Amino acid sequence: MMKKIAVGVSIFVFVFLQFICTGYAVSNENGKLSIEELTDNYQFSEKAKKLLVENGFVVTPGYKNEMYDIYTECKKKGEPIFVTTDAILHTSHIFFDYLLRILEIESLYDTAVELTDKMLDLSTQQYNEAKDPEVKEAARLNIGFFAVAKKQFDPEYEVSFNLENIVKKEIENIKAHQGFRFRELLTYVKEHSLMKTPYAYEDYSQYVPRGHYTRNEKFKRYFNALMWYGRVDFKLKPGKKEPAITHGKKMTLQALLMTDALLRDEKAYRLWRKLYEPIVYFVGKTDDLYADDYIKLIKEIFPSEGTVDKYNDRERLNSFIEEAMKLRPPKILSGAAVSGNGDISTSTKGFRFMGQRFIPDSYMFQQLVFGVKRMTYKGGRRPFTMEIIPYVGPVRAFPRGLDILAVLGSKRALEILEKEGDTEYEDYYEQLDKLKKEFALKKEKEWKQNLYWRWLYSLLPLLEENENKEGIPEFMQNTAWVDKEIQTTLASWAELRHDTILYAKQSYTAIPKSIAIPPKFTYGYVEPYPEVYGRIKEMMHDIRNNLNALEITPEGVSEKISAFEDLLAKLKIISEKELAQKPLTKEEYELIWNIGATLSSLKSFPEEIMEKIGSSTDEKIDLVADVHTDPNTKQVLEEGVGSPFNIWVIIKDSKGKRLCRGAVFSYYEFKQPMSNRLTDEKWQEMQRENRRPPQPTWTDSFIAK
């Protein structure tokens, strides 16, 4: 049995303010302490003092490992504390990520191994049953497909059916992960000498274990097997002419045999659902066609009786392809595809055994880069998003995290994009307006469809305008604060993408400790976003109930999630009282004063669990995730979270005027060669060697470096 522990986490929203004021923190009865008096004992740069005067707050670099370390230090030094949404959001990330790790190690890993073994056995049965040479070859290639996954779990597995060399080449590509390489199991494409066609290639750079999957070998094996199942597709009609049409039939025949195995064998289907469904709860449904789609059409088009040879009935196979082409198209391009040859979603439509999941931000990215539209550059400078593609010219090859916020209604995000030249493209505003209208119509039920969407839903209040809101503190009524909230939102989103990097479908550009003196009690403040705390509480409650129902929650973890819910409920009440300018109770001020220890206690899982799911990398907040690929320049868009920064906020209320300190995110966005997709370990090494890129220039409005 596992011990009770503190499932720590520091949730990420955005609020980078820090609290500092000791004995002289509280002003006189007129509340007229000067900036000099407030900052007298602190080493602020002139810029920091200037920003503090202008905005009522300032963010300064920090070098702690975790946000709660800053709060613990504040308490020890007797500095008034400022509880940020950043800290709460980061804690949410810890819960989300660690619980997903537990699910994978304790359940999904074994399920994936068992399902792989079962599909190898069933594919072999189909091979032996088939008399039609084309069906027999499709079954043989499926054996190869599942053998690639099997060798991720068991490198000593011996491949048969004359597939040894082909599977070996696939394994070598996965290990080398150097970018686009020919899919060796598409032997019929080789026969037609069409190895240059995009649908014959896979982006093996995606097989670099990253996110939390670097923590141990078991995670790495699981990552590569599930990445294989999630990315390799079997297209219906990759082109309008021969031999693409014939290739589509061959790939579809393989998909039909996989589906037939699940349809015929109840245990296989049960294992498939056991692997598929939990990720629906965490991330969402697959963006591509999958087993349930094909099962329905098989029952409508093919006879229930007969051998697997029935799937090569030309008339029925053609009918199946035509009907499947009418089903929902993929909304996210996740590999090489040529723009300008019709609808990309049509040529990429097909089956994936355990397809990666649709996420709204990848969809937004897809709509705002070259491919769906030409996105030709019209400006006279070189913005971050622009790259020159051969035969096309300068286009929007990369999106930005700010695009997501602009879609969700942030006027400031759009203003920054415009200022930096990232909107100066043909069709950009047309696409942006379409997306804004689409997401503005989303109902609460849609935002709560899974944990990924709920996380984004929790961030929405941070993007709202504060100017006309009653009770909003003065320091939150300026552009610098809006920028700070943008950083919070983007950093929290980066943590979300990090946690779901295996399952979330990534968009692509189309081709073209010491003994201390007891601290003196101080009066802190909570970043007043009651809706954020309320939505996160609701999400945590839902997670706890569902994990308990599935009986996969380790002993003590449910209690810690419940404790986090209780904390969130109290922060929500405190925020509401602050906005209504109502005094806080002594207990509420004590909660703020002890927030560092509280958040720290939530970050520890049982030792026996951490040995399975963690490593020393988890001791630091720093993480990174690639979120978009441009095969034209062979680069990826990386989103990073660095060391927690300090935030200093001038608070004026019934307790007087004082300077409070808190912890906020530090956020990075940059390009990286796709052949060198970053892991958390490499990202942390870049900090130690001082090789990290600069932060976005728009953060200069509130960060004094």
XYZ file of C-alpha atoms in Angstrom:
705
model
C 0.000 0.000 0.000
C 1.203 3.457 -0.742
C 1.844 5.995 1.993
C -0.064 9.212 2.226
C 1.835 11.987 0.706
C 1.500 15.411 -0.587
C 0.664 15.439 -4.210
C 2.289 18.728 -4.874
C 1.791 20.945 -7.574
C 1.863 24.552 -8.385
C -0.924 25.452 -10.728
C -0.313 27.749 -13.580
C -2.396 30.688 -14.492
C -0.512 33.891 -14.451
C 0.234 36.305 -11.754
C 3.777 37.263 -11.254
C 3.856 39.395 -8.201
C 5.971 38.932 -5.108
C 5.526 40.073 -1.632
C 8.259 41.619 0.404
C 7.653 43.985 3.352
C 8.725 43.183 6.858
C 8.050 45.204 9.991
C 7.702 48.488 8.134
C 5.551 46.982 5.392
C 2.348 48.496 6.719
C 1.931 52.190 6.080
C 0.732 54.882 8.385
C -2.969 55.533 8.733
C -2.938 57.759 5.655
C -1.349 55.004 3.579
C 1.376 57.307 2.267
C 4.571 55.264 2.417
C 6.811 56.296 -0.470
C 8.440 53.962 -2.966
C 11.772 54.662 -1.268
C 10.345 53.606 2.089
C 8.725 50.505 0.584
C 11.896 49.382 -1.170
C 14.504 50.705 1.269
C 15.813 47.285 2.326
C 15.704 45.693 -1.115
C 18.134 45.845 -3.981
C 15.908 47.056 -6.792
C 17.412 48.343 -9.998
C 16.380 51.781 -11.191
C 14.270 50.181 -13.894
C 12.529 48.003 -11.314
C 11.713 51.063 -9.196
C 10.501 52.890 -12.263
C 8.160 50.054 -13.285
C 6.948 49.723 -9.696
C 5.997 53.410 -9.659
C 4.412 53.347 -13.104
C 2.494 50.069 -12.849
C 2.125 49.341 -9.153
C 4.021 46.084 -9.617
C 7.204 44.727 -11.150
C 8.582 41.302 -12.002
C 12.237 40.483 -11.407
C 14.273 37.365 -12.274
C 14.394 34.551 -9.754
C 16.603 31.526 -9.358
C 14.650 29.135 -7.165
C 13.768 25.619 -8.302
C 10.056 25.935 -7.590
C 7.474 28.622 -6.939
C 6.758 27.465 -3.419
C 10.450 28.056 -2.628
C 9.853 31.769 -3.141
C 6.855 31.735 -0.818
C 8.747 29.789 1.829
C 11.546 32.360 1.657
C 9.035 35.200 1.942
C 7.653 33.753 5.138
C 11.128 33.236 6.607
C 12.075 36.815 5.824
C 8.790 38.194 7.077
C 7.820 39.558 3.648
C 4.129 40.050 2.844
C 3.023 37.366 0.412
C 1.233 37.767 -2.883
C -0.486 34.531 -3.951
C -0.528 34.323 -7.731
C -2.617 32.421 -10.179
C 0.707 31.259 -11.626
C 1.419 29.253 -8.477
C -2.043 27.714 -8.471
C -1.917 26.873 -12.154
C 1.502 25.290 -11.770
C 0.149 23.115 -8.964
C -2.660 22.010 -11.249
C -0.046 21.012 -13.806
C 1.686 18.819 -11.220
C -1.544 17.001 -10.385
C -2.434 16.567 -14.038
C 1.018 15.376 -15.072
C 1.713 13.073 -12.126
C -1.718 11.450 -12.273
C -1.271 10.841 -15.985
C 2.143 9.288 -15.276
C 0.619 6.971 -12.655
C -2.124 5.938 -15.065
C 0.434 5.171 -17.769
C 2.835 3.217 -15.571
C 0.235 1.353 -13.538
C -2.279 0.607 -16.297
C -1.781 1.867 -19.839
C 1.714 0.423 -20.328
C 0.620 -3.149 -19.615
C -2.534 -2.649 -21.664
C -0.501 -1.451 -24.645
C 1.819 -4.481 -24.400
C -1.096 -6.902 -24.167
C -2.937 -5.229 -27.038
C 0.186 -5.337 -29.207
C 0.652 -9.060 -28.552
C -2.992 -9.693 -29.306
C -2.898 -7.767 -32.589
C 0.244 -9.640 -33.670
C -1.528 -12.908 -33.047
C -4.710 -11.847 -34.851
C -2.788 -10.425 -37.817
C -0.937 -13.742 -38.108
C -4.259 -15.576 -38.103
C -5.493 -13.293 -40.878
C -2.332 -13.959 -42.887
C -2.873 -17.711 -42.605
C -6.558 -17.379 -43.443
C -6.144 -15.200 -46.530
C -5.996 -16.741 -49.985
C -6.109 -13.478 -51.929
C -2.449 -12.391 -52.463
C -3.209 -8.710 -51.828
C -5.052 -9.479 -48.583
C -2.229 -11.777 -47.526
C 0.313 -9.007 -48.172
C -1.788 -6.498 -46.227
C -1.905 -8.893 -43.263
C 1.874 -9.406 -43.522
C 2.509 -5.661 -43.482
C 0.211 -5.341 -40.446
C 2.351 -7.944 -38.682
C 5.261 -5.636 -39.437
C 3.342 -2.622 -38.152
C 2.633 -4.259 -34.789
C 6.133 -5.766 -34.681
C 7.609 -2.236 -34.704
C 5.579 -1.415 -31.578
C 6.425 -4.788 -30.028
C 10.156 -4.134 -30.400
C 9.768 -0.878 -28.493
C 8.533 -2.907 -25.531
C 10.794 -5.909 -26.139
C 13.926 -5.176 -28.227
C 14.751 -8.916 -28.287
C 11.502 -9.821 -30.032
C 12.213 -11.837 -33.176
C 10.397 -10.712 -36.291
C 9.340 -13.264 -38.881
C 7.402 -13.393 -42.165
C 10.409 -12.031 -44.068
C 9.898 -8.671 -42.341
C 13.183 -8.588 -40.434
C 14.970 -6.031 -42.605
C 11.968 -3.764 -43.076
C 11.153 -3.645 -39.353
C 14.849 -3.137 -38.588
C 14.941 -0.066 -40.831
C 11.840 1.343 -39.130
C 13.451 0.811 -35.715
C 16.628 2.516 -36.939
C 14.612 5.496 -38.168
C 12.861 5.743 -34.810
C 16.176 5.625 -32.941
C 17.849 8.149 -35.245
C 14.807 10.460 -35.231
C 16.359 12.695 -37.878
C 13.200 13.944 -39.571
C 11.311 12.784 -42.643
C 12.274 9.330 -43.859
C 10.600 6.788 -46.119
C 8.069 4.531 -44.384
C 9.679 1.162 -45.035
C 6.460 -0.782 -44.476
C 4.944 0.891 -47.562
C 6.783 -1.529 -49.816
C 4.300 -1.072 -52.648
C 5.264 2.609 -52.934
C 8.860 1.573 -53.481
C 7.715 -0.722 -56.232
C 6.226 2.245 -58.053
C 9.334 4.384 -57.549
C 7.310 7.104 -55.880
C 9.455 7.523 -52.830
C 9.238 11.296 -53.159
C 5.499 11.417 -52.553
C 4.704 13.005 -49.158
C 2.361 10.268 -47.972
C 5.237 7.765 -48.159
C 7.152 9.588 -45.438
C 7.001 9.819 -41.676
C 8.543 12.484 -39.426
C 10.763 10.354 -37.209
C 11.960 13.421 -35.303
C 8.703 13.077 -33.368
C 10.054 9.894 -31.765
C 12.411 11.721 -29.403
C 10.999 10.863 -25.955
C 10.248 14.189 -24.300
C 7.887 15.663 -21.761
C 7.789 13.399 -18.713
C 8.676 10.412 -20.888
C 12.415 10.993 -20.334
C 12.126 10.013 -16.671
C 12.875 6.298 -17.105
C 13.273 3.576 -19.730
C 9.747 2.275 -19.269
C 8.315 5.676 -20.138
C 10.588 5.900 -23.183
C 9.424 2.530 -24.490
C 5.796 3.470 -23.966
C 6.330 6.831 -25.658
C 7.762 5.390 -28.861
C 5.176 2.622 -29.139
C 2.240 4.980 -28.622
C 3.783 7.609 -30.900
C 3.948 4.925 -33.604
C 0.319 3.961 -33.037
C -0.711 7.594 -32.922
C 1.092 8.946 -35.993
C 1.297 6.227 -38.651
C -1.758 6.562 -40.849
C -3.455 4.523 -43.546
C -4.840 7.020 -46.034
C -8.045 6.488 -47.969
C -7.207 8.483 -51.070
C -3.846 10.275 -50.889
C -4.264 11.612 -54.401
C -6.772 11.990 -57.234
C -4.757 10.033 -59.792
C -2.940 6.736 -60.111
C -0.925 5.277 -58.542
C -2.062 7.245 -55.461
C -5.581 5.792 -55.759
C -4.215 2.242 -55.761
C -1.951 3.032 -52.821
C -4.999 4.322 -50.947
C -6.771 1.019 -51.516
C -3.769 -0.921 -50.235
C -3.512 1.218 -47.100
C -7.255 0.981 -46.541
C -7.088 -2.802 -46.884
C -4.559 -2.836 -44.036
C -6.843 -0.637 -41.917
C -9.806 -2.901 -42.658
C -7.882 -5.929 -41.436
C -6.903 -4.158 -38.209
C -10.513 -3.193 -37.658
C -11.719 -6.693 -38.536
C -9.441 -8.094 -35.815
C -11.018 -5.777 -33.245
C -14.487 -6.549 -34.555
C -14.043 -10.304 -34.363
C -12.130 -10.582 -31.096
C -13.934 -9.176 -28.057
C -10.808 -9.187 -25.877
C -8.810 -7.263 -28.460
C -11.495 -4.601 -28.728
C -11.778 -4.378 -24.939
C -8.023 -3.835 -24.688
C -8.156 -1.208 -27.432
C -10.870 0.730 -25.593
C -9.010 0.356 -22.285
C -6.074 2.138 -23.903
C -8.082 4.679 -25.882
C -10.735 5.884 -23.410
C -8.618 7.188 -20.480
C -6.826 9.557 -22.826
C -10.183 10.826 -24.080
C -10.800 12.008 -20.533
C -7.419 13.692 -20.244
C -6.892 15.064 -23.761
C -9.834 14.277 -26.029
C -10.887 12.196 -29.012
C -8.726 11.339 -31.985
C -8.623 13.853 -34.809
C -8.502 11.087 -37.422
C -10.802 8.231 -38.345
C -10.474 5.298 -35.986
C -11.738 1.784 -35.212
C -15.316 2.736 -34.300
C -15.726 4.699 -37.551
C -14.532 1.756 -39.637
C -16.509 -0.844 -37.656
C -19.732 0.997 -38.447
C -18.986 1.140 -42.182
C -17.791 -2.469 -42.307
C -21.132 -3.613 -40.929
C -22.938 -1.567 -43.566
C -20.867 -2.513 -46.611
C -19.248 -5.924 -46.130
C -21.046 -9.204 -45.406
C -20.780 -10.485 -41.852
C -19.753 -13.927 -43.035
C -16.747 -14.972 -45.047
C -12.981 -14.888 -44.743
C -10.815 -11.788 -44.707
C -10.586 -12.068 -48.486
C -13.968 -10.320 -48.624
C -12.258 -6.994 -47.958
C -10.637 -7.044 -51.396
C -13.967 -7.158 -53.200
C -13.301 -4.269 -55.605
C -16.811 -2.892 -55.639
C -17.254 -3.003 -51.877
C -13.747 -1.678 -51.222
C -14.396 1.270 -53.539
C -17.749 1.859 -51.837
C -16.097 1.772 -48.416
C -13.518 4.348 -49.463
C -16.153 6.645 -50.924
C -18.327 6.439 -47.795
C -15.350 6.887 -45.468
C -14.337 9.979 -47.451
C -17.672 11.515 -46.424
C -16.815 11.210 -42.732
C -15.297 14.056 -40.730
C -11.963 15.288 -42.092
C -8.927 15.743 -39.853
C -8.654 19.336 -38.671
C -4.930 19.182 -37.923
C -2.172 18.314 -40.375
C 0.410 16.195 -38.562
C 2.931 15.326 -41.240
C 4.159 16.117 -44.709
C 1.520 17.294 -47.150
C 1.612 19.409 -50.249
C -0.439 22.590 -50.318
C -2.032 23.682 -53.559
C -3.288 20.252 -54.625
C -6.778 20.624 -53.243
C -8.021 20.303 -49.683
C -5.167 19.005 -47.504
C -7.662 17.476 -45.086
C -9.019 15.334 -47.936
C -5.679 13.930 -49.080
C -4.645 13.207 -45.481
C -7.917 11.583 -44.412
C -7.468 8.046 -43.196
C -7.243 5.558 -40.336
C -4.926 5.546 -37.310
C -4.821 2.632 -34.904
C -4.598 4.873 -31.827
C -4.657 8.324 -33.371
C -3.376 11.408 -31.616
C -6.053 13.648 -30.187
C -7.664 16.813 -31.471
C -6.754 19.858 -29.390
C -8.147 23.335 -30.087
C -4.807 25.189 -30.049
C -3.253 22.951 -32.708
C -6.354 23.544 -34.791
C -5.913 27.312 -34.388
C -2.259 27.032 -35.385
C -3.177 24.986 -38.443
C -5.588 27.651 -39.614
C -3.046 30.446 -39.182
C -0.037 29.120 -41.111
C 0.706 28.428 -44.746
C -1.304 25.499 -46.116
C -4.955 26.116 -45.405
C -4.367 29.542 -46.952
C -1.298 30.859 -48.728
C -0.548 33.343 -45.952
C 1.807 35.337 -48.186
C 3.789 38.009 -46.342
C 2.909 41.595 -47.251
C 5.163 43.546 -44.898
C 8.644 44.960 -45.186
C 10.455 43.378 -42.244
C 11.141 39.840 -41.006
C 8.780 38.932 -38.166
C 9.122 35.793 -36.035
C 6.417 33.944 -37.973
C 7.838 34.502 -41.464
C 10.044 32.103 -43.400
C 10.870 31.981 -47.092
C 9.675 28.757 -48.708
C 11.196 27.798 -52.080
C 8.896 28.404 -55.051
C 6.426 30.223 -52.821
C 8.300 33.052 -51.147
C 7.820 34.621 -47.722
C 4.880 33.030 -45.875
C 3.592 32.541 -42.351
C 5.437 29.285 -41.637
C 5.152 29.538 -37.859
C 2.351 30.464 -35.485
C 2.816 32.071 -32.076
C 1.318 31.332 -28.693
C -0.171 34.819 -28.917
C -2.311 33.612 -31.837
C -4.249 31.377 -29.466
C -4.949 34.247 -27.098
C -5.987 36.504 -29.982
C -8.484 33.858 -31.109
C -9.826 33.663 -27.563
C -10.454 37.402 -27.514
C -7.321 39.022 -26.129
C -7.046 42.467 -27.676
C -3.585 42.936 -26.218
C -2.293 39.689 -27.746
C -3.439 40.852 -31.169
C -1.916 44.271 -30.548
C 1.478 42.670 -29.839
C 1.208 40.491 -32.935
C 0.429 43.551 -35.023
C 3.240 45.582 -33.479
C 5.782 42.857 -34.223
C 4.605 42.297 -37.803
C 3.114 38.854 -37.281
C -0.275 39.755 -38.796
C 1.000 41.226 -42.075
C -0.097 38.303 -44.204
C -2.690 37.802 -46.881
C -5.727 36.020 -45.385
C -4.517 36.325 -41.764
C -7.344 38.512 -40.512
C -9.903 36.523 -42.452
C -8.740 33.326 -40.771
C -8.461 34.982 -37.365
C -11.997 36.361 -37.541
C -13.389 32.952 -38.486
C -11.660 31.348 -35.522
C -12.736 34.094 -33.123
C -16.366 33.655 -34.129
C -16.107 29.871 -33.878
C -14.678 29.872 -30.366
C -16.862 32.719 -29.129
C -19.848 30.443 -29.758
C -18.454 27.595 -27.659
C -20.809 26.702 -24.813
C -19.707 25.814 -21.303
C -20.428 22.140 -22.016
C -17.936 22.155 -24.876
C -15.262 23.758 -22.701
C -15.769 20.984 -20.154
C -15.615 18.029 -22.565
C -12.223 16.841 -21.253
C -9.402 17.992 -18.976
C -7.432 19.637 -21.795
C -10.312 21.902 -22.750
C -11.131 22.566 -19.071
C -7.570 23.702 -18.463
C -7.883 26.256 -21.257
C -11.315 27.242 -19.923
C -9.725 27.962 -16.539
C -7.361 30.418 -18.234
C -10.013 32.457 -20.044
C -10.755 34.861 -17.147
C -7.129 35.981 -17.259
C -7.706 37.366 -20.744
C -10.686 39.519 -19.800
C -10.456 43.313 -19.641
C -10.154 44.667 -16.085
C -10.833 48.352 -16.750
C -14.551 48.390 -15.994
C -14.634 45.703 -13.340
C -15.700 46.800 -9.886
C -13.200 46.386 -7.090
C -10.200 45.655 -9.315
C -6.967 46.850 -7.615
C -5.130 49.742 -9.213
C -2.074 47.638 -10.085
C -4.271 45.432 -12.293
C -5.585 48.298 -14.400
C -2.726 48.886 -16.805
C -1.229 47.357 -19.930
C 1.771 45.962 -18.084
C -0.536 43.826 -15.944
C -2.302 42.573 -19.068
C 1.100 41.575 -20.442
C 1.912 39.783 -17.226
C -1.345 37.840 -17.458
C -0.534 36.955 -21.035
C 2.752 35.469 -19.825
C 0.903 33.515 -17.126
C -1.548 32.135 -19.634
C 1.092 31.167 -22.163
C 3.347 29.543 -19.569
C 0.450 27.539 -18.170
C -0.467 26.495 -21.698
C 3.154 25.455 -22.284
C 2.916 23.167 -19.248
C -0.275 21.689 -20.656
C 1.374 20.960 -23.993
C 4.349 19.453 -22.155
C 2.116 17.088 -20.187
C 0.178 15.932 -23.271
C 3.010 15.876 -25.829
C 2.513 12.176 -26.611
C -1.218 12.363 -27.245
C -1.898 15.889 -28.508
C -1.822 16.108 -32.291
C 0.796 18.645 -33.317
C 0.162 21.012 -36.210
C 2.468 21.253 -39.239
C 3.083 23.865 -41.871
C 2.271 22.453 -45.268
C 5.195 21.892 -47.665
C 5.881 24.395 -49.876
C 17.324 24.250 4.399
C 19.214 26.425 8.117
C 17.768 27.460 11.521
C 16.152 30.819 11.106
C 14.650 33.438 13.398
C 10.875 32.973 13.459
C 9.443 35.359 10.859
C 7.121 38.199 11.797
C 3.568 37.758 10.553
C 2.686 39.883 7.523
C -0.512 40.642 5.643
C -0.513 39.246 2.137
C -2.839 39.370 -0.835
C -4.336 36.921 -3.333
C -4.451 37.695 -7.019
C -8.201 38.282 -7.326
C -9.421 35.903 -10.037
C -12.232 33.977 -8.323
C -13.397 32.416 -11.596
C -9.991 30.870 -12.193
C -9.866 29.268 -8.749
C -13.479 28.114 -9.109
C -12.930 26.475 -12.475
C -9.756 24.730 -11.369
C -11.541 23.461 -8.257
C -14.315 22.038 -10.395
C -11.777 20.371 -12.678
C -9.884 18.842 -9.739
C -13.150 17.570 -8.249
C -13.989 15.909 -11.539
C -10.528 14.323 -11.768
C -10.783 12.935 -8.223
C -14.232 11.446 -8.768
C -13.312 9.832 -12.055
C -10.023 8.384 -10.824
C -11.765 6.989 -7.739
C -14.453 5.455 -9.948
C -11.763 3.812 -12.080
C -10.026 2.625 -8.890
C -6.622 3.768 -10.156
C -5.858 6.440 -7.547
C -2.928 5.519 -5.270
C -3.554 5.611 -1.531
C -3.413 9.149 -0.188
C -3.592 10.882 -3.569
C -7.346 11.395 -3.492
C -7.040 13.084 -0.107
C -4.401 15.452 -1.459
C -6.528 16.408 -4.436
C -9.369 17.065 -2.003
C -7.049 19.262 0.077
C -6.162 21.199 -3.057
C -9.870 21.654 -3.811
C -10.310 23.059 -0.305
C -7.443 25.498 -0.872
C -8.950 26.627 -4.171
C -12.333 27.192 -2.557
C -10.721 29.400 0.086
C -8.729 31.369 -2.496
C -11.922 31.963 -4.431
C -13.637 33.361 -1.328
C -10.636 35.544 -0.497
C -10.574 36.908 -4.057
C -14.247 37.761 -3.931
C -13.788 39.567 -0.623
C -10.823 41.520 -1.987
C -12.790 42.639 -5.039
C -15.683 43.684 -2.796
C -13.154 45.462 -0.531
C -14.242 43.399 2.455
C -11.723 42.677 5.256
C -10.129 39.248 5.473
C -10.151 37.142 8.610
C -7.044 36.221 10.576
C -7.370 32.654 9.302
C -7.435 33.882 5.719
C -4.294 35.969 6.196
C -2.648 32.929 7.804
C -3.539 30.850 4.768
C -1.743 33.381 2.571
C 1.222 33.543 4.970
C 1.652 29.744 4.840
C 1.005 29.283 1.110
C 4.601 28.208 0.419
C 4.457 25.254 2.788
C 0.960 24.398 1.593
C 1.947 24.248 -2.084
C 5.149 22.383 -1.233
C 3.203 19.732 0.653
C 1.081 19.174 -2.417
C 4.055 18.405 -4.641
C 5.168 15.096 -3.150
C 3.890 11.724 -4.285
C 4.633 8.454 -2.443
C 8.251 7.396 -2.841
C 7.251 4.070 -4.355
C 5.294 5.930 -7.035
C 7.968 8.542 -7.722
C 10.517 5.765 -8.272
C 8.326 4.625 -11.137
C 7.290 7.923 -12.689
C 9.865 10.554 -11.752
C 13.502 11.598 -11.916
C 15.705 14.461 -10.727
C 14.427 16.493 -13.695
C 11.151 16.954 -11.796
C 12.934 18.910 -9.062
C 12.849 22.029 -11.239
C 9.928 23.867 -12.781
C 11.777 24.239 -16.081
C 10.211 22.357 -18.991
C 9.861 22.651 -22.751
C 7.576 21.336 -25.497
C 7.621 21.587 -29.268
C 4.155 22.519 -30.553
C 4.422 23.007 -34.327
C 6.594 21.720 -37.168
C 7.607 23.429 -40.406
C 9.101 20.770 -42.697
C 10.132 23.459 -45.183
C 12.764 25.013 -42.896
C 13.134 21.812 -40.846
C 12.397 23.733 -37.666
C 9.939 23.369 -34.804
C 8.295 25.934 -32.542
C 9.320 25.411 -28.926
C 7.414 26.723 -25.889
C 9.409 26.826 -22.659
C 8.943 27.560 -18.973
C 12.043 28.699 -17.066
C 12.856 29.427 -13.441
C 10.072 31.113 -11.498
C 10.378 34.896 -11.413
C 9.531 37.258 -8.569
C 6.592 39.602 -8.745
C 6.373 42.655 -6.526
C 3.017 44.362 -6.088
C 1.995 47.504 -4.244
C -1.120 46.683 -2.240
C -3.364 49.330 -0.682
C -6.283 48.188 1.465
C -7.495 48.267 5.078
C -4.130 46.924 6.233
C -2.314 49.872 4.713
C 0.082 50.265 1.861
C 2.732 47.572 1.461
C 4.874 45.784 -1.056
C 3.967 42.124 -1.536
C 6.020 39.501 -3.282
C 4.933 36.428 -5.202
C 6.026 33.894 -7.792
C 5.250 33.943 -11.510
C 6.228 32.039 -14.620
C 9.037 32.894 -16.978
C 8.098 32.103 -20.585
C 10.067 31.456 -23.762
C 9.122 30.945 -27.407
C 11.723 30.141 -30.038
C 12.566 28.007 -33.064
C 14.703 24.877 -32.938
C 15.941 22.408 -35.611
C 13.464 19.544 -35.911
C 16.399 17.138 -35.788
C 17.092 18.374 -32.252
C 13.691 18.590 -30.563
C 14.377 19.588 -26.970
C 13.797 17.461 -23.897
C 13.368 18.868 -20.397
C 16.883 17.652 -19.626
C 18.411 19.546 -22.559
C 16.379 22.647 -21.653
C 17.657 22.584 -18.076
C 21.196 22.057 -19.347
C 20.793 25.173 -21.504
C 20.060 27.150 -18.336
C 23.145 25.833 -16.561
C 25.265 26.774 -19.564
C 23.506 30.134 -20.049
C 22.485 29.198 -23.612
C 18.782 29.974 -23.500
C 17.244 32.342 -26.031
C 15.901 35.696 -24.844
C 12.340 36.034 -23.641
C 9.758 37.695 -25.928
C 10.335 41.433 -26.217
C 6.782 42.227 -25.145
C 7.617 41.044 -21.619
C 9.879 44.084 -21.215
C 6.810 46.062 -20.161
C 6.785 44.326 -16.786
C 10.081 42.453 -16.374
C 13.175 44.292 -15.127
C 16.056 42.003 -16.081
